PDB file of C-alpha atoms and ligand atoms in Angstrom:
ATOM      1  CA  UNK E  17      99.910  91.559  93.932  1.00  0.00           C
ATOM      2  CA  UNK E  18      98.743  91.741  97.887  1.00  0.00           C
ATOM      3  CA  UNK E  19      99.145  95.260  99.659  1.00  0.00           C
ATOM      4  CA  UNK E  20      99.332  95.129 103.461  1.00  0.00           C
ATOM      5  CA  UNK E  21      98.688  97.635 104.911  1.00  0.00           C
ATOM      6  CA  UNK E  22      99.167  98.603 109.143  1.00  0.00           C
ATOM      7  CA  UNK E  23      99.419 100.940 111.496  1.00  0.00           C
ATOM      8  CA  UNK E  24      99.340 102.078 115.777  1.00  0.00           C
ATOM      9  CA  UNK E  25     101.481  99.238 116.169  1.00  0.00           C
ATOM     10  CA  UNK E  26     103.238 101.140 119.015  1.00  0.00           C
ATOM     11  CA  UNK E  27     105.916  99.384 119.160  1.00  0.00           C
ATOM     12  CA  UNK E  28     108.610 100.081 122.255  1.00  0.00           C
ATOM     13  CA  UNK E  29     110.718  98.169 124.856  1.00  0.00           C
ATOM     14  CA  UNK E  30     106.839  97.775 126.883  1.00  0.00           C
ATOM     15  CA  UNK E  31     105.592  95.424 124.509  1.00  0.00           C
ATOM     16  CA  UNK E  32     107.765  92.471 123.488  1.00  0.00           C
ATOM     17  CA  UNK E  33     104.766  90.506 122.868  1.00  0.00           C
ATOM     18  CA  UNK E  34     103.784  92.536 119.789  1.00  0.00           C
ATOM     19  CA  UNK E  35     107.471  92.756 118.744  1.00  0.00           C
ATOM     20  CA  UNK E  36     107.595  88.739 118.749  1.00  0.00           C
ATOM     21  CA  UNK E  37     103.791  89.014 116.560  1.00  0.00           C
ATOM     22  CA  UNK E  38     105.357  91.793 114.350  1.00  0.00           C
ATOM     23  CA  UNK E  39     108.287  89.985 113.571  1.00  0.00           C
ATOM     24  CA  UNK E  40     106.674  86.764 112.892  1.00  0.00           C
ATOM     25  CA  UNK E  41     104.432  88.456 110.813  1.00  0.00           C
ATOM     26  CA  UNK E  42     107.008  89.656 108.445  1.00  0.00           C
ATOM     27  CA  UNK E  43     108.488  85.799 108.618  1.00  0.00           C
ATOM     28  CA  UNK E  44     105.151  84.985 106.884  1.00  0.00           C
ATOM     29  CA  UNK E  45     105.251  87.536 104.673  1.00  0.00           C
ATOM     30  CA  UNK E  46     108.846  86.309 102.798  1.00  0.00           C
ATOM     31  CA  UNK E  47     107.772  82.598 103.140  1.00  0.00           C
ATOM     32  CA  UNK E  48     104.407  83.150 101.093  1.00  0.00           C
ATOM     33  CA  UNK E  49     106.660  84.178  98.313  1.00  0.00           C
ATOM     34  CA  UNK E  50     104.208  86.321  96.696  1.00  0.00           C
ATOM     35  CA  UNK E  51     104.238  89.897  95.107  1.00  0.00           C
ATOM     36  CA  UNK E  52     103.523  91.760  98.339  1.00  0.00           C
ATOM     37  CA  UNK E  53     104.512  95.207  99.282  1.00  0.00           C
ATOM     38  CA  UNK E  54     103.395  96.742 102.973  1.00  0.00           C
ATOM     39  CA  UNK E  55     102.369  99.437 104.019  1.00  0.00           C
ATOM     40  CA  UNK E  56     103.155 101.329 107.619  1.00  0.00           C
ATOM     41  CA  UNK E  57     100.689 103.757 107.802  1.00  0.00           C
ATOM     42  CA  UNK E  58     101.813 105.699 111.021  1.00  0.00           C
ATOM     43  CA  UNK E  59     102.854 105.306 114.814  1.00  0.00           C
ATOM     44  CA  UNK E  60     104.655 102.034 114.339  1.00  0.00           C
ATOM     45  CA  UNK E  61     106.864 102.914 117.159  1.00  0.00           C
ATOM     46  CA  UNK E  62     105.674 104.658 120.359  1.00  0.00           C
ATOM     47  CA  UNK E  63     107.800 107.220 120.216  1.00  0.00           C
ATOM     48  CA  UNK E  64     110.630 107.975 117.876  1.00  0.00           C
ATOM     49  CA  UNK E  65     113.475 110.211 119.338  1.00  0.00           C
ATOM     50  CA  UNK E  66     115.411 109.826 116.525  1.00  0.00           C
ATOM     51  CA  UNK E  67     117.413 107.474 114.126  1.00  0.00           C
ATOM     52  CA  UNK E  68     120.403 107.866 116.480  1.00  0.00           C
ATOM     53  CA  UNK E  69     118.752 105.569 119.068  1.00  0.00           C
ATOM     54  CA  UNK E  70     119.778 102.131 119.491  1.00  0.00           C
ATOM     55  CA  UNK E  71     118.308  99.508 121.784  1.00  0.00           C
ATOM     56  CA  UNK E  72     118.311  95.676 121.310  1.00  0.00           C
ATOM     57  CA  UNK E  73     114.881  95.050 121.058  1.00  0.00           C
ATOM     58  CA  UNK E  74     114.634  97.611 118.406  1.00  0.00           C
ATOM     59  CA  UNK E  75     117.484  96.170 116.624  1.00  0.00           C
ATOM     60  CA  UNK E  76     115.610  93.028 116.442  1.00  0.00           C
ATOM     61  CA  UNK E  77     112.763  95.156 114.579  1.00  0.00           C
ATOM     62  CA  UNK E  78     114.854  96.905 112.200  1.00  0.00           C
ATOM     63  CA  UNK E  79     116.083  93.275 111.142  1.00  0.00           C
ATOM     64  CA  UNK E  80     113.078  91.834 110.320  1.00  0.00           C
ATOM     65  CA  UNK E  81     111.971  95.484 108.200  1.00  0.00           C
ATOM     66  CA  UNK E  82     115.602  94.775 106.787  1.00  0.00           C
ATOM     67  CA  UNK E  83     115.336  91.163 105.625  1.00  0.00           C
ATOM     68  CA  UNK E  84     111.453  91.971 104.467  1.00  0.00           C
ATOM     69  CA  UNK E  85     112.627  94.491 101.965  1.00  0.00           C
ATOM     70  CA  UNK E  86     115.959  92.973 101.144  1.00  0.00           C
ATOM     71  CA  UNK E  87     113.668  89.571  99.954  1.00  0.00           C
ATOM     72  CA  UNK E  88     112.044  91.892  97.384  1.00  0.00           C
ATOM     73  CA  UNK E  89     109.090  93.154  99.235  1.00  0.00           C
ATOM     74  CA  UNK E  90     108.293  96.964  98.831  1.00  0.00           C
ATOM     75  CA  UNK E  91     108.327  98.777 102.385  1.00  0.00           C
ATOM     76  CA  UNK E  92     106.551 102.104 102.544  1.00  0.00           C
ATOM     77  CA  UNK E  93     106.441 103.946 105.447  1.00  0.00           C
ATOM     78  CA  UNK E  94     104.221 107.076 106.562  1.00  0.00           C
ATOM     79  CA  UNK E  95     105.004 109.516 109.594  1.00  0.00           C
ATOM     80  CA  UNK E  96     102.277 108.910 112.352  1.00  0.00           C
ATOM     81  CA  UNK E  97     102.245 111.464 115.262  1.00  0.00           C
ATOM     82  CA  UNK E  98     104.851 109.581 117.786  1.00  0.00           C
ATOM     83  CA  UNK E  99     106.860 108.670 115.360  1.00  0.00           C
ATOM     84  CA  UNK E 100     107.371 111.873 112.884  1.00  0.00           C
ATOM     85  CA  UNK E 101     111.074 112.011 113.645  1.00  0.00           C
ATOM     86  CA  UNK E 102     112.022 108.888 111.785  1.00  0.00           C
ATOM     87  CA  UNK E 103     114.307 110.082 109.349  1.00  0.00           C
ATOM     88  CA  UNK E 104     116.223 108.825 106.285  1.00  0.00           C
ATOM     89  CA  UNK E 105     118.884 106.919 108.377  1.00  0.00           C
ATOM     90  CA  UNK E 106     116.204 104.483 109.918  1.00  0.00           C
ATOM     91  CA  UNK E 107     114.410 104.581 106.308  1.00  0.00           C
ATOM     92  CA  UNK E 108     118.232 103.309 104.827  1.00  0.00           C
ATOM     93  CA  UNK E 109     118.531 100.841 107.591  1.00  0.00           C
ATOM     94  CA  UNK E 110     115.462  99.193 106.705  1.00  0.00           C
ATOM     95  CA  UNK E 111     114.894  99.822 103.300  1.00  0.00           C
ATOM     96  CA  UNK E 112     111.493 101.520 103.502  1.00  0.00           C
ATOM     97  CA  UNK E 113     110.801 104.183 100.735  1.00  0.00           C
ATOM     98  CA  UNK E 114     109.331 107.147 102.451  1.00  0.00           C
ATOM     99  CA  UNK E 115     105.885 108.220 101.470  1.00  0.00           C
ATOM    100  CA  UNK E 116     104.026 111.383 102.705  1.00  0.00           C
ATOM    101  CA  UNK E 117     100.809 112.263 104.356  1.00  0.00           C
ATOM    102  CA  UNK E 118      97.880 112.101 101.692  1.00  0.00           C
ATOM    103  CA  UNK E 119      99.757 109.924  99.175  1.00  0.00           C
ATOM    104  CA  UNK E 120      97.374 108.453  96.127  1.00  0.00           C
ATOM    105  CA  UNK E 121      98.243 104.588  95.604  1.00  0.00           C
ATOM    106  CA  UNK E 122      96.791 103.517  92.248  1.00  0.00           C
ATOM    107  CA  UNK E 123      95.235 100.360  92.065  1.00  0.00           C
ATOM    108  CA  UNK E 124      94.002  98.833  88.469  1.00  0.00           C
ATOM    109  CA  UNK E 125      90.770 100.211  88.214  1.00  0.00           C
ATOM    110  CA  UNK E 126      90.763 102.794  91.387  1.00  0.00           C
ATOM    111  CA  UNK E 127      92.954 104.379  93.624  1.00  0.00           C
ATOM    112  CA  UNK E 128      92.962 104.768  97.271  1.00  0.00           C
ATOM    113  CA  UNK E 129      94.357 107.344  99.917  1.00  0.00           C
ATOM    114  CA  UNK E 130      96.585 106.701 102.795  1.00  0.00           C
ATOM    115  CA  UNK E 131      97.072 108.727 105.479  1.00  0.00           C
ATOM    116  CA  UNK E 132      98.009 108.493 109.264  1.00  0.00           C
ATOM    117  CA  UNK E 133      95.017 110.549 109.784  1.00  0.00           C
ATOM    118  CA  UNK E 134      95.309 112.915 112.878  1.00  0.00           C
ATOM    119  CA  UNK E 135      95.173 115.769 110.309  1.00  0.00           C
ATOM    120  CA  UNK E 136      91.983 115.235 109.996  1.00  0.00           C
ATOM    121  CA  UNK E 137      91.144 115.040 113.450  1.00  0.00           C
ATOM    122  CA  UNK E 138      90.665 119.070 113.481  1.00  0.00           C
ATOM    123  CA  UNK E 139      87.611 119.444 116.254  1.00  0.00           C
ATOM    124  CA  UNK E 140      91.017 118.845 118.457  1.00  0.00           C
ATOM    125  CA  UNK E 141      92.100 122.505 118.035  1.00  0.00           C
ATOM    126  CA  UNK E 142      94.602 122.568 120.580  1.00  0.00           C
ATOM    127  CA  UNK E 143      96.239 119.023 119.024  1.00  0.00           C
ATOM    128  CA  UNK E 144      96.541 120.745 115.743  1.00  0.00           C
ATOM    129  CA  UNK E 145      98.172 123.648 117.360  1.00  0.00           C
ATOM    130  CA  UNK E 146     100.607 121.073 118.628  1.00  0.00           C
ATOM    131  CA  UNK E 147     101.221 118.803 115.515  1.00  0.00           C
ATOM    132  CA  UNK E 148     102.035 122.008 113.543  1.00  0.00           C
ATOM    133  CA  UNK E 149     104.816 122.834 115.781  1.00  0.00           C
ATOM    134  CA  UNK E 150     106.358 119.255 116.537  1.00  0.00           C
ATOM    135  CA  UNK E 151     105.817 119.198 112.431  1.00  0.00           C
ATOM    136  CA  UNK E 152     107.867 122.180 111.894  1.00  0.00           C
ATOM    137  CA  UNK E 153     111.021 121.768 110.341  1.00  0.00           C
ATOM    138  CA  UNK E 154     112.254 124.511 112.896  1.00  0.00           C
ATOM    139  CA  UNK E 155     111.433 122.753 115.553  1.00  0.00           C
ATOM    140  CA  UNK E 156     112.487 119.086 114.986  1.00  0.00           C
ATOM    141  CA  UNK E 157     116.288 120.666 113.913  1.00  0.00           C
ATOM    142  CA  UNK E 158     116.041 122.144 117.293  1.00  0.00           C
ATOM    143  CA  UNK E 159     114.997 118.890 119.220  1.00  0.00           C
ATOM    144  CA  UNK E 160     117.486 116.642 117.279  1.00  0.00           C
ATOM    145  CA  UNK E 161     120.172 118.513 118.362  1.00  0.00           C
ATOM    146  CA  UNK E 162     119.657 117.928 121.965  1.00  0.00           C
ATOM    147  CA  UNK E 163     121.446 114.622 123.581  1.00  0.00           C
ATOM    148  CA  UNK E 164     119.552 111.864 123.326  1.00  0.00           C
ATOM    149  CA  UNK E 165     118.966 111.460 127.222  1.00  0.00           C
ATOM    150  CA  UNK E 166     117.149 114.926 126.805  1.00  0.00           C
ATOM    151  CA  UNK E 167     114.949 114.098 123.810  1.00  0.00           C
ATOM    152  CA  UNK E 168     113.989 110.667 125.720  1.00  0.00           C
ATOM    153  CA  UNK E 169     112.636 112.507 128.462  1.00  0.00           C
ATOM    154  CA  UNK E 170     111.002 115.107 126.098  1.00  0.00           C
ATOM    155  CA  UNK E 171     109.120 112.019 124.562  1.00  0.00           C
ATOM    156  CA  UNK E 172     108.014 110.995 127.973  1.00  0.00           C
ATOM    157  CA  UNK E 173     107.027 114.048 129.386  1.00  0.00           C
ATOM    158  CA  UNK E 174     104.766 114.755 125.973  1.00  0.00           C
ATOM    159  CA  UNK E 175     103.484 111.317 126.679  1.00  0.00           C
ATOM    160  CA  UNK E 176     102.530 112.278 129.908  1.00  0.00           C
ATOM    161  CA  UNK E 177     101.059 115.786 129.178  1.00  0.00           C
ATOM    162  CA  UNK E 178      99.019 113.791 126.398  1.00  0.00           C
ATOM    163  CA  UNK E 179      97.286 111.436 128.317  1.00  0.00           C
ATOM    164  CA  UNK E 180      95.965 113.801 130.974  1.00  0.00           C
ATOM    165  CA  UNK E 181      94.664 115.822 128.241  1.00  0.00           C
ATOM    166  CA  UNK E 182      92.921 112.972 126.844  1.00  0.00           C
ATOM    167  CA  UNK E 183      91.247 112.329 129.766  1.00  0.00           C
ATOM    168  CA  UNK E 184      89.233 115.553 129.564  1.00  0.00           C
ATOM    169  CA  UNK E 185      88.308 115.346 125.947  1.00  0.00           C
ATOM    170  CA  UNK E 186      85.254 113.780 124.691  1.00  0.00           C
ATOM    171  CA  UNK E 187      85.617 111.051 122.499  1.00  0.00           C
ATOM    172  CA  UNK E 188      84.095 112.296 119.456  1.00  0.00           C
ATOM    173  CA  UNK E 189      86.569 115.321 119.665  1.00  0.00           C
ATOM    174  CA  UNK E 190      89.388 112.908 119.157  1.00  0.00           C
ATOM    175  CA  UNK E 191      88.062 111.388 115.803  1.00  0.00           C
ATOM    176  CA  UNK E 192      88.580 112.778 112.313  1.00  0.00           C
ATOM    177  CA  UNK E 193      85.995 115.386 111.101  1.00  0.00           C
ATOM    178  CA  UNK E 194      84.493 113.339 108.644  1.00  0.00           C
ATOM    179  CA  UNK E 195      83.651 116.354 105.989  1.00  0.00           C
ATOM    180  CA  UNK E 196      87.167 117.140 105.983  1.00  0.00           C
ATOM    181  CA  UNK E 197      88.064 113.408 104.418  1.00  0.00           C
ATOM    182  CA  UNK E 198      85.398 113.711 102.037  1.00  0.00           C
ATOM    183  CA  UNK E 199      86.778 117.314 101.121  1.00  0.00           C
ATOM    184  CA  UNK E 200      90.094 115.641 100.463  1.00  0.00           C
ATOM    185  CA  UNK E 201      88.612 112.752  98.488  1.00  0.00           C
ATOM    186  CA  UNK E 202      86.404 115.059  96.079  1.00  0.00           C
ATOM    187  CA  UNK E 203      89.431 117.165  95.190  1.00  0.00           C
ATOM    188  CA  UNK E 204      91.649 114.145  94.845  1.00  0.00           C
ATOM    189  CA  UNK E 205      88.488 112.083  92.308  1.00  0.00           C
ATOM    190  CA  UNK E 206      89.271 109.093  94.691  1.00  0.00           C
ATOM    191  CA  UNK E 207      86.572 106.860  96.680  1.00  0.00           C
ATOM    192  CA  UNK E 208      88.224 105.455  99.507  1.00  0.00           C
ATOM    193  CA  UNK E 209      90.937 106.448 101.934  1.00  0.00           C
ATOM    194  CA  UNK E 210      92.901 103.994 104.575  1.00  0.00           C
ATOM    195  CA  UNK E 211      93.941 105.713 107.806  1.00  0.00           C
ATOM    196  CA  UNK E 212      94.855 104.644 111.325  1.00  0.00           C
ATOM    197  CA  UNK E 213      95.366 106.864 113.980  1.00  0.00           C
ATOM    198  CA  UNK E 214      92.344 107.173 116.075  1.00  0.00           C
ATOM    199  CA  UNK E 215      92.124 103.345 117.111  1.00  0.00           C
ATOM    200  CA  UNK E 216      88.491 102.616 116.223  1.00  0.00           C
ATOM    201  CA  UNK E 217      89.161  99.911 113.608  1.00  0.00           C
ATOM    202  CA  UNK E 218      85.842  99.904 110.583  1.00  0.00           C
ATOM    203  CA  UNK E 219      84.708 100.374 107.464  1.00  0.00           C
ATOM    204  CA  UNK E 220      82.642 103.576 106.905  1.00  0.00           C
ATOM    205  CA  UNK E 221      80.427 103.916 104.096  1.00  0.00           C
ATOM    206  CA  UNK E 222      79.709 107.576 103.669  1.00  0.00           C
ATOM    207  CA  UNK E 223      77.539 108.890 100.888  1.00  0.00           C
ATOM    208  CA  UNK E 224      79.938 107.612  98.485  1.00  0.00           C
ATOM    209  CA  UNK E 225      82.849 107.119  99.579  1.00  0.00           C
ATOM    210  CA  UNK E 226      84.528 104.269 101.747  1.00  0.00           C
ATOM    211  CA  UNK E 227      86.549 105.159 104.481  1.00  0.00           C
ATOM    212  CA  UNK E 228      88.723 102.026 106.295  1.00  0.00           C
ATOM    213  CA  UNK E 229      90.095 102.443 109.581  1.00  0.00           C
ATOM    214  CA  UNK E 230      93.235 100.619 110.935  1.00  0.00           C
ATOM    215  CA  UNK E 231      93.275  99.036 114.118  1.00  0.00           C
ATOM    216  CA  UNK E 232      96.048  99.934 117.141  1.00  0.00           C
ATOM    217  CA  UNK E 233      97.815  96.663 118.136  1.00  0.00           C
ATOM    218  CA  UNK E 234      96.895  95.975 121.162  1.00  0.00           C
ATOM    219  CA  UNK E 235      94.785  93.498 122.604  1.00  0.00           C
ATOM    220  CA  UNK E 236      94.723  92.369 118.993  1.00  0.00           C
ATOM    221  CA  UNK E 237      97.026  92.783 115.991  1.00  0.00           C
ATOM    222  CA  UNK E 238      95.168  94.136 112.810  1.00  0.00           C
ATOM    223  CA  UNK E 239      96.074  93.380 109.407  1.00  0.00           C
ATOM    224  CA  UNK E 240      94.208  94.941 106.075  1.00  0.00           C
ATOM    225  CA  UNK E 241      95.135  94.040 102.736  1.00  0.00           C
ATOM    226  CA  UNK E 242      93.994  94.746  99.203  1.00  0.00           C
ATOM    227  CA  UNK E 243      94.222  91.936  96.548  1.00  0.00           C
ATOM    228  CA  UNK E 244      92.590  92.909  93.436  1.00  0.00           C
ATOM    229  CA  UNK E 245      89.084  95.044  94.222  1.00  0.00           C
ATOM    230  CA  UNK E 246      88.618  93.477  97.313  1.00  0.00           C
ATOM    231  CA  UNK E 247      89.709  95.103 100.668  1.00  0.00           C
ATOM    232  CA  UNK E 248      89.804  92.826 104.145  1.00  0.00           C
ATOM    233  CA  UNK E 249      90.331  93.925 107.424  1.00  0.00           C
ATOM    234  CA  UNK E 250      91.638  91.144 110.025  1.00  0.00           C
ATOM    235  CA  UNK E 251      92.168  90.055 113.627  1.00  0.00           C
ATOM    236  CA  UNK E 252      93.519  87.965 115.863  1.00  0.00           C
ATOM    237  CA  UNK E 253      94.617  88.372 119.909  1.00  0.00           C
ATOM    238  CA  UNK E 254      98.322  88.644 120.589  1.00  0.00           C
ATOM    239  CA  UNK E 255      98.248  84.994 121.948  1.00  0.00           C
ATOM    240  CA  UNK E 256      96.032  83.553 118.967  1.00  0.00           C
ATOM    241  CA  UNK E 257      98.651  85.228 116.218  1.00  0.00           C
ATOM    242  CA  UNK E 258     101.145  83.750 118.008  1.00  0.00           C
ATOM    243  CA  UNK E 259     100.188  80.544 117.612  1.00  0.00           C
ATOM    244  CA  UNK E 260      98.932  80.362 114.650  1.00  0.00           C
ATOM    245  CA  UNK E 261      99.950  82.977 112.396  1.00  0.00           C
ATOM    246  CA  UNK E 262      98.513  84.497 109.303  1.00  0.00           C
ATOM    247  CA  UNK E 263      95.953  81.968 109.339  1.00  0.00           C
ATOM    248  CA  UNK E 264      94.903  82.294 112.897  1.00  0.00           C
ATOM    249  CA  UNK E 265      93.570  85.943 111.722  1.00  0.00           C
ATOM    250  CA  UNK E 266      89.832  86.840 111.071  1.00  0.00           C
ATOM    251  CA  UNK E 267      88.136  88.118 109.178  1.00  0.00           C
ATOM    252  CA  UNK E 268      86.380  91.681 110.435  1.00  0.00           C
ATOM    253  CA  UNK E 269      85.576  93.758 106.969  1.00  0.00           C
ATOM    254  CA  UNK E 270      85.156  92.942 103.649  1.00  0.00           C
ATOM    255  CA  UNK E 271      85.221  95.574 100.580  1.00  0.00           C
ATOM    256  CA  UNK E 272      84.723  95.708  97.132  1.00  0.00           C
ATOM    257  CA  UNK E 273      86.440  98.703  96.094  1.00  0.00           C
TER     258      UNK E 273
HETATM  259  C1  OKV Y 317      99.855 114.301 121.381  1.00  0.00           C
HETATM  260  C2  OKV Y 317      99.862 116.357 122.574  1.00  0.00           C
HETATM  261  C3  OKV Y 317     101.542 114.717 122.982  1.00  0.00           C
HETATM  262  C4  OKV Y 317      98.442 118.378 122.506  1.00  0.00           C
HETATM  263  C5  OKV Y 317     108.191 113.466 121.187  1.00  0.00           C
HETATM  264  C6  OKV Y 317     109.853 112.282 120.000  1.00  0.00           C
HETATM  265  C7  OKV Y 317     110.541 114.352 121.108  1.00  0.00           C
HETATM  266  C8  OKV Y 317     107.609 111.491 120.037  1.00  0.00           C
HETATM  267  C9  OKV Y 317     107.245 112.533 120.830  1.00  0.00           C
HETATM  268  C10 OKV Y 317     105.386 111.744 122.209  1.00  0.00           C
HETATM  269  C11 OKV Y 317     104.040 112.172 122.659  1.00  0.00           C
HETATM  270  C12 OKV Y 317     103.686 113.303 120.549  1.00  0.00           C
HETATM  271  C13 OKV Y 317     105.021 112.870 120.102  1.00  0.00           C
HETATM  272  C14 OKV Y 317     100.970 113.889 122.037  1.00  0.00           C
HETATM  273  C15 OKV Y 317      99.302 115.539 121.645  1.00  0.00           C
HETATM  274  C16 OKV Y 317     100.977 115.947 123.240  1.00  0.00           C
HETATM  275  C17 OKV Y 317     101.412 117.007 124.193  1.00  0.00           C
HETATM  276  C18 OKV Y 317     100.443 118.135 123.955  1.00  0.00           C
HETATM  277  C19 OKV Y 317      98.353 119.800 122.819  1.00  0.00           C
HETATM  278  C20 OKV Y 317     109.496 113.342 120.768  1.00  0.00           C
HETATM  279  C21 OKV Y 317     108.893 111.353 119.638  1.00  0.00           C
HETATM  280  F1  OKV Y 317     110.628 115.181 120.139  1.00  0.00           F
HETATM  281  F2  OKV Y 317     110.247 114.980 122.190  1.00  0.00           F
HETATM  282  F3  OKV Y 317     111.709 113.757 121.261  1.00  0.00           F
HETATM  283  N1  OKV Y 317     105.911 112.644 121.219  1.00  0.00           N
HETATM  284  N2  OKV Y 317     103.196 112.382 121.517  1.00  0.00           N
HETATM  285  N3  OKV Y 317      99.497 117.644 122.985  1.00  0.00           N
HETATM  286  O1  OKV Y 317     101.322 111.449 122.760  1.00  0.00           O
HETATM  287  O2  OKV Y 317     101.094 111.904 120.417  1.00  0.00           O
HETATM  288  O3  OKV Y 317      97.572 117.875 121.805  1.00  0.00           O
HETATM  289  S1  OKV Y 317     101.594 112.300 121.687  1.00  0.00           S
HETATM  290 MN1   MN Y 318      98.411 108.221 115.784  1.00  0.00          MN
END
C-alpha cells in the first residue's frame, strides 16, 4: 500500500500550470495500478467560496479527483484555511471521504498525525482570533447564504487584508509553536505528525518525535508518500514534472518511521 500525501497546492483560475501538473499527477497515479490512497492535507484550492461554484478549469479538477477515486483509489481530504468551506457536495462530486483536523492514520507498526497545521501556529494571536470565527458554524451559515458574487469578493478582500498583514509579521510568528505539536503527539502516544500549511517543506527531528512538513506548490510541486516504515518527501519544478512525471521527482527527505 503507498499513501500520498499533499497539500498548499493552491489551486485557482491563476495557475493552470499546476492544474495541468495536478492532473497529470493523478493520471500516474491510476496507471501505476497499485494500492494507493491520497491524501489532501489542506488549501488545495486558493480559496473555496463554496460547492455552488462552477468554473471550467475547476471542472477539469474535480474530474481528475472523480476518475482517481472512481478507479479504486481512497481520496481523503482535510480543511486547510482557504479552503474550509468545501462541503459535502464537492466531497460527493469527487468522491473524497472527509477527514478532520488531528486525524490518527494507523500504519502497521505506528501511526502518524495529519493535520493542515495553522492550529498550531498560535504565536499568531490575531490569526487564531480569525480562524475561530471563519471556523464557526455561525458564521460560515451566514456567508453561504450570501450570492456567490458577494462571497467571491469576500474571498478577495480577506486575501487582500491577509497579505498586508503578513507583511508586518515576523517570520517565526507565522510557524507552528513547536511545543504545542509535541503536546498533541504525547497525548495522542504517536511519533510523527504530517502537516502543510506554513510552506517551509522538512523533516524535523525533535527530541523524539518526527515532524514532516509539506511543501506549497509553487515553484515546485511536492509529493510525500509512506510505503511501509519509510517516509519520502519529493520535488520537481513545474516544467521538470511536466515533462517527466512521477519519475522526474526528487528525492528531498527520507524517514524511517
Ligand atoms: C488569513 C487572515 C485572511 C487574520 C474566504 C472563502 C469567504 C476563503 C476565504 C481567503 C483568505 C482566509 C480564507 C487569511 C488570515 C485573513 C484576514 C484576516 C486576522 C471565503 C474562502 F468566506 F469569504 F467566502 N479566505 N484567507 N486574517 O488568506 O488565509 O489573520 S487567508
Ligand atoms: Mn494553509
Amino acid at each position: 500500500m503507498i499513501r500520498y500525501f499533499i497539500s498548499d497546492l493552491h489551486l485557482s483560475d491563476k495557475r493552470p500550470d499546476l492544474i495541468r501538473a495536478f492532473v497529470q499527477m493523478t493520471e500516474e497515479f491510476i496507471q501505476r495500478q497499485e494500492e494507493t490512497e491520497l491524501y489532501i492535507l489542506g488549501d488545495f484550492y486558493e480559496a473555496w467560496i463554496g460547492d455552488d461554484f462552477q468554473a471550467d478549469w475547476n471542472t477539469q479538477v474535480e474530474n481528475a479527483l472523480a476518475t482517481l477515486s472512481q478507479s479504486g483509489i481512497a481520496l481523503y481530504f482535510l480543511h486547510g484555511n482557504r479552503d474550509f468551506l468545501i462541503g459535502s457536495a464537492w466531497l460527493d462530486r469527487v468522491g473524497a471521504t472527509l477527514i478532520h483536523e488531528q486525524t490518527l492514520l494507523p500504519l502497521n507498526n505506528t501511526s502518524v498525525l495529519l493535520t493542515h497545521g495553522d492550529e498550531y501556529c498560535l504565536e499568531d494571536t490575531e490569526y487564531q482570533a480569525f480562524r475561530k470565527t471563519v471556523r464557526s458554524t455561525a458564521w460560515q451559515e451566514q456567508i453561504l447564504s450570501l450570492p456567490l458574487e458577494q462571497r467571491l469578493a469576500l474571498a478577495a478582500q480577506l486575501r487582500n487584508d491577509s497579505k498586508s498583514m503578513a507583511a508586518e509579521k515576523s517570520i517565526s510568528i507565522m510557524d507552528v509553536t513547536e511545543s504545542a505539536v509535541g503536546d498533541s503527539l504525547n497525548l495522542l502516544h504517536c511519533k510523527t505528525v504530517i502537516h502543510g500549511h506554513t510552506h517551509r517543506p522538512e523533516v524535523h527531528k525533535v527530541h523524539d518525535y518526527l515532524r514532516c512538513v509539506l511543501g506549497d506548490w509553487d515553484e515546485f510541486i511536492w509529493l510525500a508518500r509512506i510505503e511501509g516504515d519509510i517516509y519520502t518527501q519529493r520535488k520537481a519544478s513545474v516544467t521538470e514534472f511536466i515533462q517527466n512525471g512521477l519519475n522526474g521527482l526528487k528525492e528531498a527527505h527520507r524517514e524511517r518511521l
